[in-house]
Short mmCIF file of C-alpha atoms and ligand atoms in Angstrom, two decimals:
data_model
loop_
_atom_site.label_atom_id
_atom_site.label_comp_id
_atom_site.label_asym_id
_atom_site.label_seq_id
_atom_site.Cartn_x
_atom_site.Cartn_y
_atom_site.Cartn_z
CA MET A 250 -49.99 -19.27 25.72
CA VAL A 251 -46.79 -18.80 27.71
CA PRO A 252 -44.93 -15.97 25.96
CA LEU A 253 -41.66 -16.09 27.90
CA MET A 254 -40.15 -19.01 29.77
CA ASN A 255 -37.28 -18.96 32.21
CA ARG A 256 -34.38 -21.33 31.69
CA ARG A 257 -35.66 -23.87 34.13
CA GLN A 258 -39.07 -24.01 32.46
CA VAL A 259 -37.44 -24.51 29.14
CA MET A 260 -35.25 -27.29 30.38
CA LEU A 261 -38.25 -28.97 31.98
CA SER A 262 -39.79 -29.07 28.55
CA LEU A 263 -37.00 -31.24 27.41
CA GLY A 264 -38.10 -33.87 29.92
CA ALA A 265 -41.43 -34.10 28.13
CA GLY A 266 -39.86 -36.97 26.17
CA GLY A 267 -39.90 -37.83 22.54
CA MET A 268 -37.88 -40.61 20.93
CA VAL A 269 -34.17 -39.99 21.04
CA THR A 270 -32.13 -41.37 18.25
CA ALA A 271 -29.37 -43.80 19.04
CA LEU A 272 -26.72 -41.65 17.49
CA THR A 273 -27.27 -38.35 19.27
CA GLY A 274 -29.47 -36.43 21.65
CA CYS A 275 -31.48 -34.95 18.74
CA SER A 276 -35.27 -35.39 18.97
CA GLY A 277 -37.24 -38.07 17.30
CA TRP A 278 -40.78 -37.87 15.92
CA GLN A 279 -43.87 -39.39 17.45
CA THR A 280 -47.06 -37.61 16.44
CA GLY A 281 -47.54 -39.48 13.21
CA ARG A 282 -49.22 -36.59 11.40
CA SER A 283 -49.06 -37.25 7.65
CA ARG A 284 -48.02 -33.78 6.70
CA PRO A 285 -45.75 -32.31 9.44
CA ARG A 286 -45.55 -28.61 9.90
CA VAL A 287 -42.25 -26.86 10.19
CA VAL A 288 -42.14 -23.09 10.81
CA VAL A 289 -38.97 -21.23 10.08
CA VAL A 290 -38.45 -17.89 11.69
CA GLY A 291 -36.19 -15.40 9.94
CA GLY A 292 -35.56 -15.21 6.17
CA GLY A 293 -31.78 -14.55 6.25
CA CYS A 294 -28.98 -16.72 4.94
CA ALA A 295 -29.87 -19.45 7.43
CA GLY A 296 -33.71 -19.31 7.48
CA ALA A 297 -34.34 -18.91 3.77
CA THR A 298 -32.02 -21.79 3.03
CA ALA A 299 -33.80 -23.91 5.58
CA ALA A 300 -37.29 -23.16 4.23
CA LYS A 301 -36.23 -24.00 0.63
CA TYR A 302 -34.38 -27.18 1.43
CA LEU A 303 -37.11 -28.44 3.83
CA ARG A 304 -39.47 -28.42 0.79
CA MET A 305 -36.91 -29.77 -1.71
CA TRP A 306 -35.40 -32.59 0.34
CA SER A 307 -38.83 -33.73 1.65
CA ASP A 308 -40.24 -33.85 -1.88
CA GLY A 309 -42.88 -31.33 -0.76
CA THR A 310 -44.18 -33.63 1.99
CA ILE A 311 -43.59 -31.06 4.78
CA GLU A 312 -45.69 -27.99 5.13
CA VAL A 313 -43.11 -25.18 5.53
CA THR A 314 -44.01 -21.58 6.67
CA LEU A 315 -41.35 -18.84 6.65
CA ILE A 316 -41.99 -15.76 8.80
CA GLU A 317 -39.91 -12.71 8.01
CA PRO A 318 -40.83 -9.05 8.66
CA ASN A 319 -39.11 -7.67 5.55
CA HIS A 320 -40.67 -7.96 2.07
CA HIS A 321 -37.33 -8.48 0.56
CA TYR A 322 -33.93 -9.99 1.30
CA VAL A 323 -31.04 -7.40 1.44
CA SER A 324 -27.68 -9.03 1.49
CA SER A 325 -25.07 -8.04 4.08
CA PRO A 326 -22.41 -9.93 2.17
CA LEU A 327 -21.18 -7.36 -0.45
CA SER A 328 -22.75 -4.47 1.56
CA ASN A 329 -19.30 -2.87 2.14
CA ARG A 330 -19.35 -2.11 -1.57
CA VAL A 331 -22.45 0.10 -1.12
CA ILE A 332 -20.49 2.19 1.41
CA ASP A 333 -17.69 2.92 -1.11
CA GLY A 334 -20.38 3.55 -3.81
CA GLU A 335 -19.39 0.74 -6.08
CA LEU A 336 -22.83 -0.97 -5.72
CA GLY A 337 -26.31 0.28 -4.80
CA LEU A 338 -28.69 -1.42 -2.33
CA ALA A 339 -30.79 -2.54 -5.32
CA ASP A 340 -27.83 -4.74 -6.42
CA LEU A 341 -28.11 -6.61 -3.07
CA THR A 342 -31.85 -6.99 -3.00
CA ARG A 343 -33.65 -10.24 -3.88
CA SER A 344 -37.25 -11.27 -3.70
CA TYR A 345 -38.66 -14.04 -1.50
CA GLU A 346 -41.23 -14.86 -4.13
CA PRO A 347 -39.46 -17.76 -5.82
CA LEU A 348 -39.55 -19.56 -2.42
CA ALA A 349 -43.37 -19.59 -2.69
CA ARG A 350 -43.74 -20.02 -6.41
CA ARG A 351 -41.10 -22.61 -7.09
CA HIS A 352 -40.88 -24.45 -3.79
CA GLY A 353 -44.34 -23.96 -2.15
CA VAL A 354 -43.10 -22.21 1.01
CA ARG A 355 -45.82 -20.29 2.69
CA ILE A 356 -44.47 -16.86 3.44
CA ILE A 357 -45.84 -14.66 6.14
CA VAL A 358 -44.50 -11.09 6.28
CA ASP A 359 -44.60 -10.44 10.06
CA ARG A 360 -42.44 -10.73 13.18
CA VAL A 361 -42.74 -13.53 15.66
CA VAL A 362 -43.05 -12.05 19.18
CA SER A 363 -43.07 -15.24 21.33
CA PHE A 364 -43.27 -18.92 21.23
CA ASP A 365 -44.17 -21.75 23.63
CA PRO A 366 -41.90 -24.89 23.08
CA ILE A 367 -44.14 -27.02 25.17
CA ALA A 368 -47.47 -26.24 23.42
CA LYS A 369 -45.59 -25.76 20.10
CA ARG A 370 -47.26 -22.50 19.32
CA LEU A 371 -45.96 -19.15 18.28
CA ARG A 372 -47.48 -15.70 18.21
CA LEU A 373 -47.12 -13.02 15.54
CA SER A 374 -47.00 -9.31 16.09
CA GLN A 375 -50.54 -8.90 14.81
CA GLY A 376 -51.66 -11.42 17.46
CA ASP A 377 -52.20 -14.49 15.17
CA GLU A 378 -51.04 -17.79 16.44
CA LEU A 379 -49.48 -20.70 14.57
CA ARG A 380 -48.85 -24.36 15.54
CA TYR A 381 -45.70 -26.26 14.51
CA ASP A 382 -44.29 -29.70 14.86
CA LYS A 383 -40.75 -28.47 14.51
CA LEU A 384 -39.44 -24.93 14.74
CA VAL A 385 -36.37 -23.53 12.99
CA LEU A 386 -35.10 -20.30 14.64
CA ALA A 387 -32.86 -18.16 12.50
CA PRO A 388 -33.21 -14.66 13.92
CA GLY A 389 -29.59 -13.60 13.31
CA ILE A 390 -28.09 -11.00 15.65
CA ASP A 391 -29.08 -7.91 17.48
CA PRO A 392 -26.59 -5.00 18.10
CA GLN A 393 -25.95 -4.11 21.74
CA PHE A 394 -26.15 -0.43 21.34
CA GLU A 395 -26.55 -0.08 25.12
CA ALA A 396 -23.07 -1.51 25.66
CA ILE A 397 -21.54 1.85 24.53
CA ASP A 398 -22.70 4.92 26.37
CA GLY A 399 -24.57 7.33 24.22
CA LEU A 400 -24.65 5.10 21.18
CA ALA A 401 -28.39 4.04 21.22
CA ALA A 402 -29.50 7.68 20.88
CA ALA A 403 -26.77 8.67 18.46
CA HIS A 404 -27.62 5.72 16.27
CA ALA A 405 -31.36 6.36 16.45
CA ASP A 406 -30.99 9.90 15.22
CA GLY A 407 -28.64 8.77 12.46
CA ARG A 408 -25.51 10.66 13.62
CA ILE A 409 -23.42 7.53 14.32
CA LEU A 410 -24.24 4.44 12.28
CA ALA A 411 -23.17 0.90 12.59
CA ALA A 412 -24.56 -0.36 9.21
CA TRP A 413 -24.09 -4.00 10.34
CA ALA A 414 -27.17 -5.27 8.62
CA ALA A 415 -27.55 -4.15 5.07
CA GLY A 416 -30.32 -1.58 4.54
CA PRO A 417 -30.93 2.14 4.86
CA ASP A 418 -28.05 2.61 7.30
CA THR A 419 -25.67 1.24 4.70
CA ALA A 420 -26.67 3.87 2.21
CA GLY A 421 -26.69 6.43 5.05
CA LEU A 422 -23.03 5.60 5.87
CA HIS A 423 -22.14 6.05 2.15
CA ALA A 424 -23.87 9.46 2.24
CA GLN A 425 -21.76 10.48 5.32
CA LEU A 426 -18.60 9.40 3.56
CA ARG A 427 -19.51 11.44 0.46
CA ALA A 428 -20.27 14.39 2.54
CA MET A 429 -16.94 14.21 4.50
CA PRO A 430 -14.54 16.97 3.63
CA ASP A 431 -11.18 16.18 2.14
CA GLY A 432 -8.77 16.11 5.04
CA GLY A 433 -11.36 14.54 7.31
CA VAL A 434 -11.18 11.43 9.47
CA PHE A 435 -13.27 8.29 9.04
CA ALA A 436 -13.04 6.09 12.20
CA ILE A 437 -14.41 2.58 12.53
CA THR A 438 -14.53 0.80 15.87
CA VAL A 439 -14.28 -2.99 15.86
CA PRO A 440 -15.93 -4.99 18.84
CA GLU A 441 -14.28 -7.83 20.66
CA ALA A 442 -14.71 -11.14 18.76
CA PRO A 443 -17.02 -13.06 18.35
CA TYR A 444 -19.08 -10.80 16.06
CA ARG A 445 -20.74 -11.22 12.66
CA CYS A 446 -18.22 -11.77 9.81
CA PRO A 447 -14.73 -11.31 11.27
CA PRO A 448 -12.99 -9.79 8.21
CA ALA A 449 -15.88 -7.43 7.29
CA PRO A 450 -14.78 -4.48 9.40
CA TYR A 451 -11.25 -4.63 7.87
CA GLU A 452 -12.70 -5.00 4.38
CA ARG A 453 -14.89 -1.88 5.01
CA ALA A 454 -11.89 0.09 6.27
CA SER A 455 -9.92 -0.95 3.15
CA LEU A 456 -12.71 0.09 0.68
CA VAL A 457 -13.13 3.41 2.47
CA ALA A 458 -9.39 4.01 2.20
CA ALA A 459 -9.51 3.24 -1.46
CA TYR A 460 -12.42 5.66 -1.90
CA LEU A 461 -10.64 8.40 -0.01
CA LYS A 462 -7.28 7.85 -1.74
CA ARG A 463 -9.15 8.45 -5.07
CA TYR A 464 -11.55 11.32 -4.16
CA LYS A 465 -10.24 12.91 -0.85
CA PRO A 466 -6.56 11.99 -0.56
CA ARG A 467 -5.80 14.29 2.35
CA SER A 468 -8.17 12.27 4.54
CA LYS A 469 -7.54 9.44 6.99
CA VAL A 470 -9.08 6.09 7.98
CA LEU A 471 -8.64 4.99 11.69
CA VAL A 472 -9.34 1.32 12.54
CA LEU A 473 -9.95 1.33 16.35
CA ASP A 474 -9.94 -2.36 17.32
CA ALA A 475 -10.94 -3.81 20.68
CA ASN A 476 -9.01 -7.00 19.82
CA GLN A 477 -5.33 -7.57 20.21
CA ASP A 478 -4.85 -7.83 16.46
CA VAL A 479 -6.71 -7.96 13.18
CA VAL A 480 -9.10 -10.87 13.82
CA ALA A 481 -9.14 -12.43 10.25
CA MET A 482 -6.55 -12.58 7.39
CA GLY A 483 -4.39 -10.26 9.57
CA SER A 484 -1.15 -10.35 7.85
CA LEU A 485 -2.71 -10.06 4.42
CA PHE A 486 -4.79 -6.93 5.43
CA LYS A 487 -1.90 -5.31 7.15
CA LYS A 488 0.44 -5.76 4.22
CA ALA A 489 -2.28 -4.54 1.82
CA TRP A 490 -2.83 -1.50 3.96
CA GLN A 491 0.82 -0.66 4.07
CA ASP A 492 1.39 -1.20 0.34
CA ARG A 493 -1.74 0.55 -0.85
CA TYR A 494 -2.63 3.18 1.67
CA GLY A 495 0.42 4.12 3.69
CA ASN A 496 -0.31 6.86 6.19
CA LEU A 497 -3.89 7.18 4.86
CA LEU A 498 -5.01 4.20 7.01
CA GLU A 499 -3.84 3.70 10.68
CA TYR A 500 -4.61 0.54 12.66
CA ARG A 501 -4.79 0.74 16.55
CA ASN A 502 -5.44 -2.30 18.57
CA HIS A 503 -6.70 -2.59 22.18
CA HIS A 504 -9.26 0.13 21.60
CA GLN A 505 -12.39 -0.94 23.37
CA ALA A 506 -15.05 1.66 22.78
CA VAL A 507 -17.13 2.52 25.87
CA GLY A 508 -18.92 5.71 24.94
CA VAL A 509 -19.69 8.26 22.19
CA ASP A 510 -20.55 11.90 22.07
CA ALA A 511 -22.79 12.44 18.96
CA GLY A 512 -22.43 16.19 19.20
CA THR A 513 -18.62 16.26 18.69
CA LEU A 514 -18.46 12.83 17.02
CA THR A 515 -15.98 11.65 19.63
CA VAL A 516 -15.56 8.04 20.79
CA ARG A 517 -14.22 7.20 24.19
CA PHE A 518 -12.31 4.07 25.13
CA GLU A 519 -11.78 1.96 28.15
CA VAL A 520 -8.10 2.85 28.45
CA GLN A 521 -6.88 4.79 25.36
CA GLU A 522 -7.40 8.43 24.56
CA ASP A 523 -10.59 9.79 23.06
CA VAL A 524 -10.76 9.93 19.20
CA ARG A 525 -12.71 12.62 17.25
CA ALA A 526 -13.71 11.90 13.67
CA ASP A 527 -15.75 13.47 10.90
CA VAL A 528 -17.51 10.15 10.18
CA LEU A 529 -17.82 7.70 13.11
CA ASN A 530 -18.78 4.07 12.26
CA VAL A 531 -19.19 2.33 15.60
CA LEU A 532 -19.78 -1.42 15.55
CA PRO A 533 -21.18 -2.47 18.88
CA PRO A 534 -20.98 -5.97 20.33
CA VAL A 535 -23.71 -8.25 19.04
CA ARG A 536 -25.75 -11.15 20.42
CA ALA A 537 -28.44 -13.63 19.26
CA GLY A 538 -31.62 -12.08 18.03
CA ARG A 539 -34.20 -11.08 20.67
CA LEU A 540 -36.73 -13.75 20.07
CA ALA A 541 -34.13 -16.45 21.06
CA ARG A 542 -32.98 -14.48 24.01
CA ASP A 543 -36.44 -13.68 25.26
CA ALA A 544 -37.31 -17.41 25.06
CA GLY A 545 -34.38 -18.17 27.37
CA LEU A 546 -32.42 -20.10 24.74
CA ALA A 547 -29.38 -17.74 24.66
CA ASN A 548 -27.73 -19.67 27.50
CA ILE A 549 -24.07 -18.91 26.66
CA ASN A 550 -23.19 -15.65 28.40
CA SER A 551 -26.80 -14.54 27.74
CA ARG A 552 -25.62 -13.98 24.17
CA TRP A 553 -25.48 -17.14 22.15
CA CYS A 554 -27.78 -20.23 21.80
CA GLU A 555 -26.19 -23.57 22.49
CA VAL A 556 -27.16 -26.36 20.01
CA ASP A 557 -26.47 -29.94 19.57
CA PHE A 558 -24.09 -29.86 16.57
CA ALA A 559 -25.26 -33.23 15.26
CA CYS A 560 -28.58 -31.69 14.29
CA PHE A 561 -28.68 -28.08 15.39
CA GLU A 562 -31.41 -28.67 17.90
CA SER A 563 -31.37 -26.29 20.84
CA LYS A 564 -29.79 -27.81 23.93
CA LEU A 565 -32.67 -26.33 25.97
CA ALA A 566 -35.85 -26.82 23.86
CA LYS A 567 -36.91 -29.99 22.05
CA ASP A 568 -37.96 -29.70 18.42
CA VAL A 569 -36.45 -26.16 18.19
CA TYR A 570 -33.54 -25.98 15.80
CA ILE A 571 -31.39 -22.89 15.93
CA ILE A 572 -29.13 -21.94 13.00
CA GLY A 573 -27.03 -19.06 11.71
CA ASP A 574 -25.36 -16.26 13.70
CA ALA A 575 -27.56 -16.72 16.74
CA ILE A 576 -25.67 -19.90 17.86
CA GLN A 577 -22.60 -20.40 19.96
CA ALA A 578 -20.45 -21.50 17.09
CA ALA A 579 -18.01 -24.44 17.21
CA PRO A 580 -14.38 -23.49 17.89
CA LYS A 581 -12.75 -21.65 14.93
CA MET A 582 -16.00 -21.28 13.17
CA PRO A 583 -16.85 -17.70 12.27
CA LYS A 584 -20.33 -16.17 12.05
CA SER A 585 -20.84 -16.05 8.28
CA GLY A 586 -23.45 -16.29 5.68
CA HIS A 587 -21.83 -19.24 4.04
CA LEU A 588 -21.75 -21.17 7.36
CA ALA A 589 -25.42 -20.11 8.13
CA ASN A 590 -26.40 -21.59 4.75
CA GLY A 591 -24.52 -24.78 5.73
CA HIS A 592 -26.09 -25.01 9.24
CA ALA A 593 -29.47 -24.88 7.52
CA LYS A 594 -28.82 -27.94 5.37
CA VAL A 595 -27.49 -29.92 8.25
CA ALA A 596 -30.54 -29.01 10.38
CA VAL A 597 -32.92 -29.79 7.50
CA ALA A 598 -31.40 -33.27 6.93
CA ALA A 599 -31.77 -33.89 10.68
CA ILE A 600 -35.39 -32.66 10.80
CA ILE A 601 -36.27 -34.94 7.81
CA ALA A 602 -34.51 -37.86 9.29
CA SER A 603 -36.39 -37.32 12.56
CA LEU A 604 -39.69 -36.98 10.88
CA ARG A 605 -39.10 -40.23 8.90
CA GLN A 606 -37.67 -41.98 11.83
CA ARG A 607 -34.41 -42.56 10.16
CA PRO A 608 -30.92 -42.29 11.71
CA LEU A 609 -29.06 -38.91 11.42
CA ASP A 610 -26.13 -38.51 9.07
CA PRO A 611 -23.32 -39.42 11.53
CA HIS A 612 -20.77 -37.23 9.80
CA PRO A 613 -22.17 -33.88 8.53
CA MET A 614 -19.65 -31.55 6.98
CA LEU A 615 -19.67 -27.74 6.68
CA THR A 616 -17.58 -25.45 4.49
CA ASN A 617 -16.79 -21.80 4.67
CA THR A 618 -15.27 -19.19 2.32
CA CYS A 619 -15.03 -15.56 3.29
CA TYR A 620 -13.98 -13.17 0.44
CA SER A 621 -12.69 -9.79 1.37
CA LEU A 622 -11.69 -6.92 -0.85
CA VAL A 623 -8.72 -4.68 -0.02
CA SER A 624 -9.63 -2.29 -2.75
CA PRO A 625 -12.32 -2.42 -5.66
CA PHE A 626 -9.65 -4.13 -7.79
CA ALA A 627 -8.09 -6.70 -5.40
CA GLY A 628 -9.73 -9.47 -3.35
CA MET A 629 -8.67 -12.42 -1.24
CA HIS A 630 -10.30 -15.33 0.56
CA SER A 631 -9.99 -17.63 3.55
CA ALA A 632 -11.63 -21.05 3.25
CA ALA A 633 -12.18 -23.83 5.75
CA VAL A 634 -13.78 -27.23 5.97
CA TYR A 635 -15.36 -28.63 9.15
CA GLY A 636 -16.44 -32.19 10.04
CA TYR A 637 -18.70 -33.25 12.84
CA VAL A 638 -16.72 -35.41 15.32
CA ALA A 639 -19.26 -37.52 17.32
CA ALA A 640 -16.78 -38.28 20.07
CA HIS A 641 -16.43 -34.59 20.81
CA ARG A 642 -19.97 -33.70 19.83
CA THR A 643 -18.76 -30.69 17.72
CA PHE A 644 -17.49 -29.65 14.41
CA GLU A 645 -13.73 -29.48 14.05
CA SER A 646 -11.49 -28.07 11.28
CA VAL A 647 -10.39 -30.70 8.72
CA ALA A 648 -6.62 -30.63 8.51
CA ASP A 649 -5.02 -29.49 5.27
CA ALA A 650 -8.37 -28.46 3.82
CA GLY A 651 -9.04 -24.78 2.93
CA GLY A 652 -6.43 -22.04 3.27
CA VAL A 653 -6.03 -18.40 2.43
CA SER A 654 -4.96 -16.50 -0.71
CA ALA A 655 -1.30 -15.90 -1.25
CA GLU A 656 -2.09 -12.20 -1.92
CA PRO A 657 -4.92 -10.00 -2.97
CA ASN A 658 -5.57 -10.25 -6.67
CA GLU A 659 -8.01 -9.06 -9.27
CA ALA A 660 -9.58 -12.41 -10.21
CA GLU A 661 -10.95 -12.76 -6.65
CA VAL A 662 -12.96 -9.60 -7.05
CA THR A 663 -15.04 -11.39 -9.70
CA GLU A 664 -15.05 -14.60 -7.68
CA ALA A 665 -16.40 -12.70 -4.61
CA LEU A 666 -19.38 -11.45 -6.71
CA ALA A 667 -19.94 -14.89 -8.16
CA TRP A 668 -19.83 -16.47 -4.59
CA ALA A 669 -22.60 -14.00 -3.38
CA LYS A 670 -24.79 -14.61 -6.45
CA ASN A 671 -24.46 -18.36 -5.87
CA LEU A 672 -25.40 -17.98 -2.22
CA TRP A 673 -28.51 -15.92 -3.10
CA THR A 674 -29.63 -18.40 -5.72
CA ASP A 675 -29.08 -21.23 -3.21
CA MET A 676 -31.13 -19.53 -0.50
CA LEU A 677 -33.82 -18.07 -2.56
CA GLY A 678 -33.82 -19.20 -6.21
C1 LIG B 1066 -20.71 -5.92 6.13
C2 LIG B 1066 -20.92 -7.39 6.14
C3 LIG B 1066 -20.30 -8.22 5.17
C4 LIG B 1066 -20.52 -9.60 5.24
N1 LIG B 1066 -19.89 -10.33 4.31
C5 LIG B 1066 -20.02 -11.68 4.35
C6 LIG B 1066 -19.33 -12.45 3.33
O1 LIG B 1066 -18.68 -12.05 2.44
N2 LIG B 1066 -19.47 -13.82 3.43
C7 LIG B 1066 -20.25 -14.38 4.42
O2 LIG B 1066 -20.34 -15.70 4.47
N3 LIG B 1066 -20.81 -13.69 5.38
C8 LIG B 1066 -20.76 -12.37 5.31
N4 LIG B 1066 -21.38 -11.52 6.32
C9 LIG B 1066 -22.08 -12.20 7.43
C10 LIG B 1066 -23.50 -12.68 7.08
O3 LIG B 1066 -24.27 -11.54 6.64
C11 LIG B 1066 -24.18 -13.29 8.22
O4 LIG B 1066 -23.37 -14.20 8.83
C12 LIG B 1066 -25.52 -14.01 7.91
O5 LIG B 1066 -26.42 -12.97 7.41
C13 LIG B 1066 -26.15 -14.73 9.00
O6 LIG B 1066 -27.34 -15.24 8.58
P1 LIG B 1066 -28.55 -15.42 9.56
O7 LIG B 1066 -29.62 -16.04 8.82
O8 LIG B 1066 -28.11 -15.97 10.85
O9 LIG B 1066 -28.93 -13.90 9.92
P2 LIG B 1066 -29.57 -12.88 8.98
O10 LIG B 1066 -29.04 -12.99 7.57
O11 LIG B 1066 -29.37 -11.54 9.59
O12 LIG B 1066 -31.14 -13.12 9.01
C14 LIG B 1066 -31.89 -13.04 10.15
C15 LIG B 1066 -33.38 -12.76 9.68
O13 LIG B 1066 -34.25 -12.97 10.84
C16 LIG B 1066 -35.25 -12.05 10.75
N5 LIG B 1066 -35.83 -11.99 12.08
C17 LIG B 1066 -35.21 -11.60 13.27
N6 LIG B 1066 -36.07 -11.66 14.32
C18 LIG B 1066 -37.29 -12.18 13.77
C19 LIG B 1066 -38.50 -12.36 14.34
N7 LIG B 1066 -38.70 -12.20 15.68
N8 LIG B 1066 -39.57 -12.84 13.54
C20 LIG B 1066 -39.32 -13.02 12.16
N9 LIG B 1066 -38.12 -12.76 11.65
C21 LIG B 1066 -37.06 -12.31 12.41
C22 LIG B 1066 -34.59 -10.81 10.34
O14 LIG B 1066 -35.43 -9.79 9.72
C23 LIG B 1066 -33.56 -11.29 9.32
O15 LIG B 1066 -34.05 -11.23 8.00
C24 LIG B 1066 -21.27 -10.15 6.30
C25 LIG B 1066 -21.94 -9.33 7.19
C26 LIG B 1066 -21.71 -7.99 7.20
C27 LIG B 1066 -22.41 -7.12 8.21
#
């Protein structure tokens, strides 16, 4: 087994051949096994959807194995509502069991530590090996704690949390907010785009401000943004902040965090003055999950994996399909759970077409809707539709489709919850 491959080795593996469809560079199928084996790595929005739809759309003719280290799925969508205390982690937790019981997915609770795209084998943390015919990689993102001096240690000992993947840190950040004195400062730093879920830091700041306005009104929220301006739904957020929170919430752009001091809860910036807070929520830059990086597949700035958008096959490794936040997204496409779920369906259709030696869908479509709350009682959304344009080999926004809310409103709080429940059912139900 070759655990790690350099980029040249991976590219050489592409030359190993395989039928190439007439429509795209996506791999064809040539082994002729009657029950092909597809292994899916990662049971998040992208991977769980892929595992389920591989079984459903192949009428159970593909053997599907899902490998995920966690026993349950905990949703990052809606997790900002755990930080303001409106929801608990249990509300966001769903079982993987229906994937096995209803759809016949074999689930292995473990972590993949390496894979060999030439021999088509992968190795689990306990040392077991699995063979595959096609591999779906959906490892999500890893935070780059080391990009901010002192953050790795401060995060490890729980003093400064990111809480950018729902779990114990999300509840930990809520506990820090509850313990903060009235008159204290909650500061959140936003990394340079692209990062997971563009509106989510601003939603978090809004919900924290609503909490403080209600329970600790002498306090302050500071949004310290590395970007030039609010990255998503900017005018709606800024108006909502002014109308609802006034001086309680302050937005500062061009604040690129470079270091933290966990003892004094101080954050240092590239140019601007240091800021001290009572609760410091530092969001570091992110990049594709380690498995994809270690395999040499994160070829864009050593951060993101380049795929053929016609089928989501890696540009570097044949029969390896990469979906979700780990990819270099098409222009104007955010890293979102909604899109990760859509990537999975395009990839699944392409894998089945390849296995059945049929042509690919020449015009796959994707949709996205991001809901954001500006308070527990007012939500808004931004929606978009993307179509694959074969001539440009990428997805492009469809003109006059989608849009944003006119203003935050009560109905969209309910719709945001319904959207999340639909997503969870579509992935796991
Ligand atoms: C606060 C917040 C709010 C958000 N709100 C929204 C929203 O309202 N709408 C929306 O569309 N999106 C939202 N998102 C974004 C959404 O959570 C992500 O875009 C989505 O989870 C990406 O899906 P994924 O499958 O790529 O990654 P993930 O969902 O993170 O799944 C990756 C999985 O891979 C597993 N894994 C990693 N490495 C390995 C390995 N080596 N072996 C086996 N398994 C492995 C992990 O354990 C994990 O379960 C939000 C995110 C945050 C942080």
